[in-house]
Coordinates of C-alpha atoms in Angstrom, one line a residue:
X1 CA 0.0 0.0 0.0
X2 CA 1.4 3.4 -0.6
X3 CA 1.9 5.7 2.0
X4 CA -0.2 8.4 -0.1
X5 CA -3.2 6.4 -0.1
X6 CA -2.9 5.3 3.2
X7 CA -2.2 8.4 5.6
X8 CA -5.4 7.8 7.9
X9 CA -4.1 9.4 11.2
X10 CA -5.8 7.8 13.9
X11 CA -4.1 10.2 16.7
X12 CA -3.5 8.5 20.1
X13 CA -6.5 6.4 20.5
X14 CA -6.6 3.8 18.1
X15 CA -9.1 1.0 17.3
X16 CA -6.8 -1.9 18.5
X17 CA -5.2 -0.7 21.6
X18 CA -5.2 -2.9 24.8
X19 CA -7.4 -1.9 27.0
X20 CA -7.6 -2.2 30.3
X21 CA -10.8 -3.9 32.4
X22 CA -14.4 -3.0 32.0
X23 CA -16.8 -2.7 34.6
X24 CA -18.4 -6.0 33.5
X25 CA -14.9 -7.7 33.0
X26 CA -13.9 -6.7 36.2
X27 CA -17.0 -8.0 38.4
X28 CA -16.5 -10.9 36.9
X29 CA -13.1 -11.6 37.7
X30 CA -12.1 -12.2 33.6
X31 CA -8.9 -11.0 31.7
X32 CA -10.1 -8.2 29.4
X33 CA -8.0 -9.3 25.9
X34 CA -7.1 -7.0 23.2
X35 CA -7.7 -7.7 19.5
X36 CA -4.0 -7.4 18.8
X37 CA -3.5 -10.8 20.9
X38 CA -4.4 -13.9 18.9
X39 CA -8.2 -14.8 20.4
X40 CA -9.5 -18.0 21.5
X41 CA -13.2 -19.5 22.0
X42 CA -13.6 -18.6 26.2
X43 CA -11.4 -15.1 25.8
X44 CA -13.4 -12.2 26.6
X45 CA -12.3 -9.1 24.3
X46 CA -12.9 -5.7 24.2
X47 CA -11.5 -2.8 22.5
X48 CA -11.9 0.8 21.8
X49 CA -13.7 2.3 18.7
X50 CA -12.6 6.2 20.0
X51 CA -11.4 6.9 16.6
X52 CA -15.0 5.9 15.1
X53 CA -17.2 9.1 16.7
X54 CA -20.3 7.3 15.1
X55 CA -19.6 4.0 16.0
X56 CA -19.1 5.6 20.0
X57 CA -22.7 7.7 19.3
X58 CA -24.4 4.7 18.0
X59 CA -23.4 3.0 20.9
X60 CA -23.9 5.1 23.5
X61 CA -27.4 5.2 22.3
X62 CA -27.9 2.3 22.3
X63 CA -27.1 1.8 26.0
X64 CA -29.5 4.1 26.7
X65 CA -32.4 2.1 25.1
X66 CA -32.9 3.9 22.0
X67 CA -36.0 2.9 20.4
X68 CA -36.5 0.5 17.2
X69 CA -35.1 -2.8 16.6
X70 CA -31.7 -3.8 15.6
X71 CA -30.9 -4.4 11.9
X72 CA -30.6 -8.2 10.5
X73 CA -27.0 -8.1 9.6
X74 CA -26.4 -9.2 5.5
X75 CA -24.3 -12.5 5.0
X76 CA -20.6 -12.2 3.8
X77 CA -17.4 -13.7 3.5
X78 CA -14.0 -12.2 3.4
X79 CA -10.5 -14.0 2.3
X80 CA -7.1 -13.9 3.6
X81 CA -5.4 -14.7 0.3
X82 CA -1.5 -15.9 1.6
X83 CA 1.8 -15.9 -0.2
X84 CA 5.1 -16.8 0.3
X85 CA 6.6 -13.2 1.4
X86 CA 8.6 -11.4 -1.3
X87 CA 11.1 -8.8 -0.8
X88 CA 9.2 -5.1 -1.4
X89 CA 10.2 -1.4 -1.6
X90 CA 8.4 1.4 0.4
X91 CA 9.0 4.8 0.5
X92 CA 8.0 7.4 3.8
X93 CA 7.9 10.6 4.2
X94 CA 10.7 12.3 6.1
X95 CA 9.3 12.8 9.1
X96 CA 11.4 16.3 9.5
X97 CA 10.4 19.2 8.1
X98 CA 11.9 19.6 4.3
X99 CA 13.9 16.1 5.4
X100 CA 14.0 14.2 1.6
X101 CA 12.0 10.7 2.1
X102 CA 13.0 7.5 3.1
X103 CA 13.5 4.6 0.6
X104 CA 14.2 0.9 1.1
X105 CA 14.1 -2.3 0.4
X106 CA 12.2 -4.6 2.9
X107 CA 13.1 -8.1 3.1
X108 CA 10.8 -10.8 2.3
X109 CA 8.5 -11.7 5.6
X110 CA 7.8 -15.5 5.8
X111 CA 4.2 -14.7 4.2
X112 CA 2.1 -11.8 2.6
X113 CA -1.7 -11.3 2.7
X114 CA -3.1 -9.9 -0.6
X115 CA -5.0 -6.6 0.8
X116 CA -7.3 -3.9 -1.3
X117 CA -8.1 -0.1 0.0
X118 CA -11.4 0.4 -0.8
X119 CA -12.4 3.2 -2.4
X120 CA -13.2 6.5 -0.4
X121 CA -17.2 6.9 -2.1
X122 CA -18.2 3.1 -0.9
X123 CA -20.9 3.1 2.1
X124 CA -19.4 0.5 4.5
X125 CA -16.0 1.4 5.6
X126 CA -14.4 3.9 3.3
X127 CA -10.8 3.9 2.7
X128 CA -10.2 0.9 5.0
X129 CA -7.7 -1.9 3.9
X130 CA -9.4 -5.2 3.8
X131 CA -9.2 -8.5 1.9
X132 CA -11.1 -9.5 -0.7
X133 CA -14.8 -10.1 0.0
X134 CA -18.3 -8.6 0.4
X135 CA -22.3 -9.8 0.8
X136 CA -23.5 -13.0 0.1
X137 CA -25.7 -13.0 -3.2
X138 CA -29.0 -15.2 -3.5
X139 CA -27.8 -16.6 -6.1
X140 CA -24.6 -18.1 -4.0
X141 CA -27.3 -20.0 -2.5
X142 CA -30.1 -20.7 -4.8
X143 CA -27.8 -21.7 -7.9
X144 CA -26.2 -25.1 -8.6
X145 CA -22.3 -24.7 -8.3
X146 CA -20.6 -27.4 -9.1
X147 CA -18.3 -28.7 -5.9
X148 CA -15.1 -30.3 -4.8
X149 CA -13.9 -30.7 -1.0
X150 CA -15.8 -30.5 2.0
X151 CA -19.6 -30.5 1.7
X152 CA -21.9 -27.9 3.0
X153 CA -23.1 -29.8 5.0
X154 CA -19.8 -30.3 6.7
X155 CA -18.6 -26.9 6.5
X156 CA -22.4 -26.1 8.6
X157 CA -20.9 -28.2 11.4
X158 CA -17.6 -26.1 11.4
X159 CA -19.5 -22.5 10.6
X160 CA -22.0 -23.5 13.5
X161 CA -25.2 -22.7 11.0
X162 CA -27.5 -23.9 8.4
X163 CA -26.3 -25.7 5.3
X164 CA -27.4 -23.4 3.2
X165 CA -25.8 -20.6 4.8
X166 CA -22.9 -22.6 4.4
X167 CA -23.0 -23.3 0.9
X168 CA -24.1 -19.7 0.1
X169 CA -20.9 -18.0 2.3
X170 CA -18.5 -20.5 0.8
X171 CA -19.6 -19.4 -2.9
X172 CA -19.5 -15.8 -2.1
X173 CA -15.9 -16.4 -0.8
X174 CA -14.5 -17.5 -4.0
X175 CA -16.8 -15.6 -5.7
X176 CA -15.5 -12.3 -4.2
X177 CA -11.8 -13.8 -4.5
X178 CA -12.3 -14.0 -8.1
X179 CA -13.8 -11.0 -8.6
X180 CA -11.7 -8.5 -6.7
X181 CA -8.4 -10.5 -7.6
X182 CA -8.8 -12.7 -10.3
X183 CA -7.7 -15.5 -8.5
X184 CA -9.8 -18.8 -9.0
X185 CA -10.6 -21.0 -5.9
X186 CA -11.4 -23.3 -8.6
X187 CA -10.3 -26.3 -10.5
X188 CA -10.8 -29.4 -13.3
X189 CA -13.0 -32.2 -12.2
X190 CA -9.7 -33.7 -12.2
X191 CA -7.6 -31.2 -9.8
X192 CA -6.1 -30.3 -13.0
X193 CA -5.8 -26.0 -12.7
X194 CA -8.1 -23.3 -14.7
X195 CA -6.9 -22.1 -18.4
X196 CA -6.8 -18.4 -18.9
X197 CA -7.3 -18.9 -23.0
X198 CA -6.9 -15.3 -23.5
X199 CA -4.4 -14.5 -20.4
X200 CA -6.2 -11.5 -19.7
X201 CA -6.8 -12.7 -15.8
X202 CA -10.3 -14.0 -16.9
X203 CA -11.6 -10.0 -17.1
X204 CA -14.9 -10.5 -19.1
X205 CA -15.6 -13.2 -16.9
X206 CA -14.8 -11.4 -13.9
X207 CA -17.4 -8.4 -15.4
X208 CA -20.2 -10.9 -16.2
X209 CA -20.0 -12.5 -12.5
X210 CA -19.2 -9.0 -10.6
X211 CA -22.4 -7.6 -12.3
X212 CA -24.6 -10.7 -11.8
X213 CA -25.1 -11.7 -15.5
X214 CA -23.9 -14.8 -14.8
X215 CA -23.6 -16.4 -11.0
X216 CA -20.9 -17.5 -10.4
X217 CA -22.0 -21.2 -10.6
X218 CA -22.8 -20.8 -13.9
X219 CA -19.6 -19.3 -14.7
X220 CA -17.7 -22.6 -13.5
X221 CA -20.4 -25.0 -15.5
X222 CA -19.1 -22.8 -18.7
X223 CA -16.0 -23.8 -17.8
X224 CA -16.0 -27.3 -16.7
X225 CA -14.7 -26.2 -13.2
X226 CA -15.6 -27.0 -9.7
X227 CA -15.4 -25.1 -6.5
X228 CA -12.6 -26.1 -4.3
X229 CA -13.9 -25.4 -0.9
X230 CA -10.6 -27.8 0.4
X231 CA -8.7 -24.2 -0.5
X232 CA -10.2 -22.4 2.1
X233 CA -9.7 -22.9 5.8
X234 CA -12.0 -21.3 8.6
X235 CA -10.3 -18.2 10.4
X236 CA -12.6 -16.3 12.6
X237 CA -16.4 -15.1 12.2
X238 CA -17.7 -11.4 13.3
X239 CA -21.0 -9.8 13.7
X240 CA -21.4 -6.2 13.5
X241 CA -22.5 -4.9 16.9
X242 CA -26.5 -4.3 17.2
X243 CA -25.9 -0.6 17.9
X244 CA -25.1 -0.4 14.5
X245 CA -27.4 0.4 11.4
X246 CA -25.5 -1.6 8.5
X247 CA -24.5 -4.7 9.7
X248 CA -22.9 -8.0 8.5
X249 CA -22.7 -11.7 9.7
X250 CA -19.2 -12.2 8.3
X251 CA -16.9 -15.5 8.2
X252 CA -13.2 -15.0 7.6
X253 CA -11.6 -18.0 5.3
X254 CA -7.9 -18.2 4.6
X255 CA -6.6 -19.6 1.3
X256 CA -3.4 -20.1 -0.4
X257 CA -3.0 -18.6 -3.4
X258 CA -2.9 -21.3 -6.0
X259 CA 0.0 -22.1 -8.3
X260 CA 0.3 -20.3 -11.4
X261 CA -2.2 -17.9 -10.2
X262 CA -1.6 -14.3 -9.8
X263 CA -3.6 -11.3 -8.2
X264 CA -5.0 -8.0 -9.3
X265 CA -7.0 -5.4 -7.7
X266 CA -9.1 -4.5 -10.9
X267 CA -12.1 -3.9 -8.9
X268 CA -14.4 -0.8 -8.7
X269 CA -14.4 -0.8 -5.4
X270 CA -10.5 -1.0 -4.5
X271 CA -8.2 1.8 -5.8
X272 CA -5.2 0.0 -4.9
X273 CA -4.2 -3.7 -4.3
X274 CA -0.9 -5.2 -3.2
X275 CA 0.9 -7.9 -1.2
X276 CA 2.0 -7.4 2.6
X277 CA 3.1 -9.1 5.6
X278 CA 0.7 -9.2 8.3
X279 CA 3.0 -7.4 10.8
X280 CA 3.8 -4.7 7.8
X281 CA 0.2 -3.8 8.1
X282 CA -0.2 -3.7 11.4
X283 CA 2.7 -1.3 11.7
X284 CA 1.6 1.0 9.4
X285 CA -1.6 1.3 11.3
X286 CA 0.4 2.4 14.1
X287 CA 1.8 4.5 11.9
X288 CA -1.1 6.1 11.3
X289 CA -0.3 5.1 7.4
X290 CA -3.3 2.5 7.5
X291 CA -7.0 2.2 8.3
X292 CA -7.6 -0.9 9.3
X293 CA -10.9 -2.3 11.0
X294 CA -11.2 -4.4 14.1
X295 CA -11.9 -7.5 12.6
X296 CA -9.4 -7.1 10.1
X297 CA -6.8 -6.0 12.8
X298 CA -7.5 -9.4 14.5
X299 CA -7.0 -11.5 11.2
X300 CA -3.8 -10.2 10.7
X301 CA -2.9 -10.6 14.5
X302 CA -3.7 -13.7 14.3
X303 CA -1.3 -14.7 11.5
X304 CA 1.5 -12.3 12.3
X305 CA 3.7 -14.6 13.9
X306 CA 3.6 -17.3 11.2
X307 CA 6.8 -18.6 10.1
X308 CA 5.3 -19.9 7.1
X309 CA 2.1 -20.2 5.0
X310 CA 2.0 -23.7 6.0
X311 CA 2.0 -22.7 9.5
X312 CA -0.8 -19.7 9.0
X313 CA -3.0 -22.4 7.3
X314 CA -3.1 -24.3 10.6
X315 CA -3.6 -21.6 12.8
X316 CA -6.7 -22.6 14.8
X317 CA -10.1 -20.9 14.3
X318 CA -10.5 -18.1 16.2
X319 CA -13.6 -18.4 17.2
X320 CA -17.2 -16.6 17.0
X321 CA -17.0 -12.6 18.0
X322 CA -20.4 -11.2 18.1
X323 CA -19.2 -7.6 19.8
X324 CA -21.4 -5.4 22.0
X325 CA -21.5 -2.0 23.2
X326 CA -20.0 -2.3 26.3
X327 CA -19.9 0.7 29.5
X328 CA -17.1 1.2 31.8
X329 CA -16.9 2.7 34.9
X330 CA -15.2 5.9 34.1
X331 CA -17.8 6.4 31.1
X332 CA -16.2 5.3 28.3
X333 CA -17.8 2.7 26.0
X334 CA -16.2 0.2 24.0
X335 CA -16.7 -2.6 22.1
X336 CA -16.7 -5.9 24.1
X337 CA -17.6 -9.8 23.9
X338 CA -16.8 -13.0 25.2
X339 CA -15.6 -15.9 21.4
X340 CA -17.6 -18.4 21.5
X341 CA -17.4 -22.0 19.7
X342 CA -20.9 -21.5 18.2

């Protein structure tokens, strides 16, 4: 990511600090986590959305029993698209005044994650650095898609919810995947891997699915392809707090990125696309050089320490984080839950 698109200063208080314990933490006699330690089903977690003045407002109403029911959150699925780590260059600002900027080369981390900033006009989380992903369609669920791998019905048991669900997120995953990189979760009958005929990273395919002239079930048929849902592994699965009016039910997969395959960011809703470690990121959202999300900041934390993409594919699941406005003593509110298995 370049340090021009990415200058979001979050000043002192930022989304993933550690934070200390709540009223509610405390009577109970629980360690209060932060999302920049790897979580667990039985952590409790909480952490401060102080840079997100809507997010605290929402909230704080909230608490206070504002009328009207919450809002059904939408489906989705989001990918953590890994790579072995390649060496990269970056370039800062000096930070004194007039100072010329500061080139280098950084060494290649055990693994990258493949990461888009998203466009400043789009509604849900402007500017933010994400991976690949977005809504579930109906078509993800109500179209035949042809599959290879685990079943939805097994991947219900592992997602703790209804097969069709299941079926439905998984689709969108490598739907979104392919969309927003080009890169196909996808393979012959056979395991044998997809043919780009016209080596143009599949883009009028990529059009026809992104604008829903063709699900993307349909798009495999054409192409005598079937889903590989054994290239995805489960990370983590979040639910956008109640106190909030647009909300999604989103499960985090990882996946390697296959051989021969390559990624772009040739999506309208991403103005820039590259390859970073996980502990680059996180950096640079110190930095202030980043926005990054909560639930994205806790991906990445939970991968940062991975020597290899082998080991980040067998990091266990993180668990189910359904955050919730949460008040502390002093006044503040955060955002706070206990992971869950189911």
């Amino acid at each position: 990511m370049s340090e021009s698109a990415g200058k979001m200063r979050h000043g002192a208080e930022k989304t993933a600090k550690a934070v200390g314990a709540t009223a509610a933490g405390a009577a109970e006699g629980r360690r209060v986590q932060s999302i920049r330690e790897p979580l667990s089903p039985g952590a409790y977690v909480e952490y401060s959305v102080d840079d997100q003045p809507g997010v605290v407002e929402r909230a704080r109403a909230f608490l206070a029993g504002a009328p009207g029911e919450p809002v059904a959150p939408r489906m989705a699925a989001t990918v953590m698209l890994v790579s072995e780590g390649k060496p990269h260059y970056r370039r800062f600002e000096s930070p004194l005044a007039g100072g010329a900027p500061i080139e280098e080369t950084v060494d290649a981390a055990p693994v990258d994650v493949f990461m888009l900033r998203r466009a400043s006009t789009m509604a849900f989380t402007p500017d933010a650095v994400v991976f690949p992903g977005g809504g579930m369609d109906v078509r993800d669920v109500e179209c035949a898609v042809p599959w290879a791998g685990p079943s939805p019905e097994q991947w219900a048991c592992l997602m703790s919810c209804p097969v069709s669900v299941a079926k439905g997120v998984i689709t969108a995953a490598a739907r979104e995947v392919f969309e927003e990189s080009g890169v196909l979760l996808a393979s012959a009958p056979d395991g044998g891997a997809p043919v780009d005929e016209r080596e143009d990273h599949w883009a009028a395919e990529r059009e026809a699915v992104a604008t829903r002239r063709v699900s993307f079930g349909e798009f495999l048929r054409e192409r005598g392809l079937v889903l590989r849902s054994d290239l995805m592994r489960l990370r983590s699965h979040w639910v956008t707090p109640e106190s909030e009016a647009r909300r999604y039910d989103t499960y985090f997969f990882l996946a390697r990125l296959p051989e021969r395959q390559h990624a772009d960011g040739r999506t309208s809703e991403a103005v820039e696309a590259a390859w970073i470690a996980p502990g680059e990121a996180l950096m640079r959202f110190d930095a202030g050089l980043l926005k990054l999300v909560p639930p994205t900041i806790s991906n990445l934390t939970s991968i940062v320490a991975a020597t290899s993409v082998d080991e980040a594919w067998n990091t266990p699941f993180d668990g189910h984080v359904r955050p919730h406005p949460v008040a502390r003593a002093c006044g503040e509110v955060v955002l706070g839950c206990e992971v869950s298995e189911t």
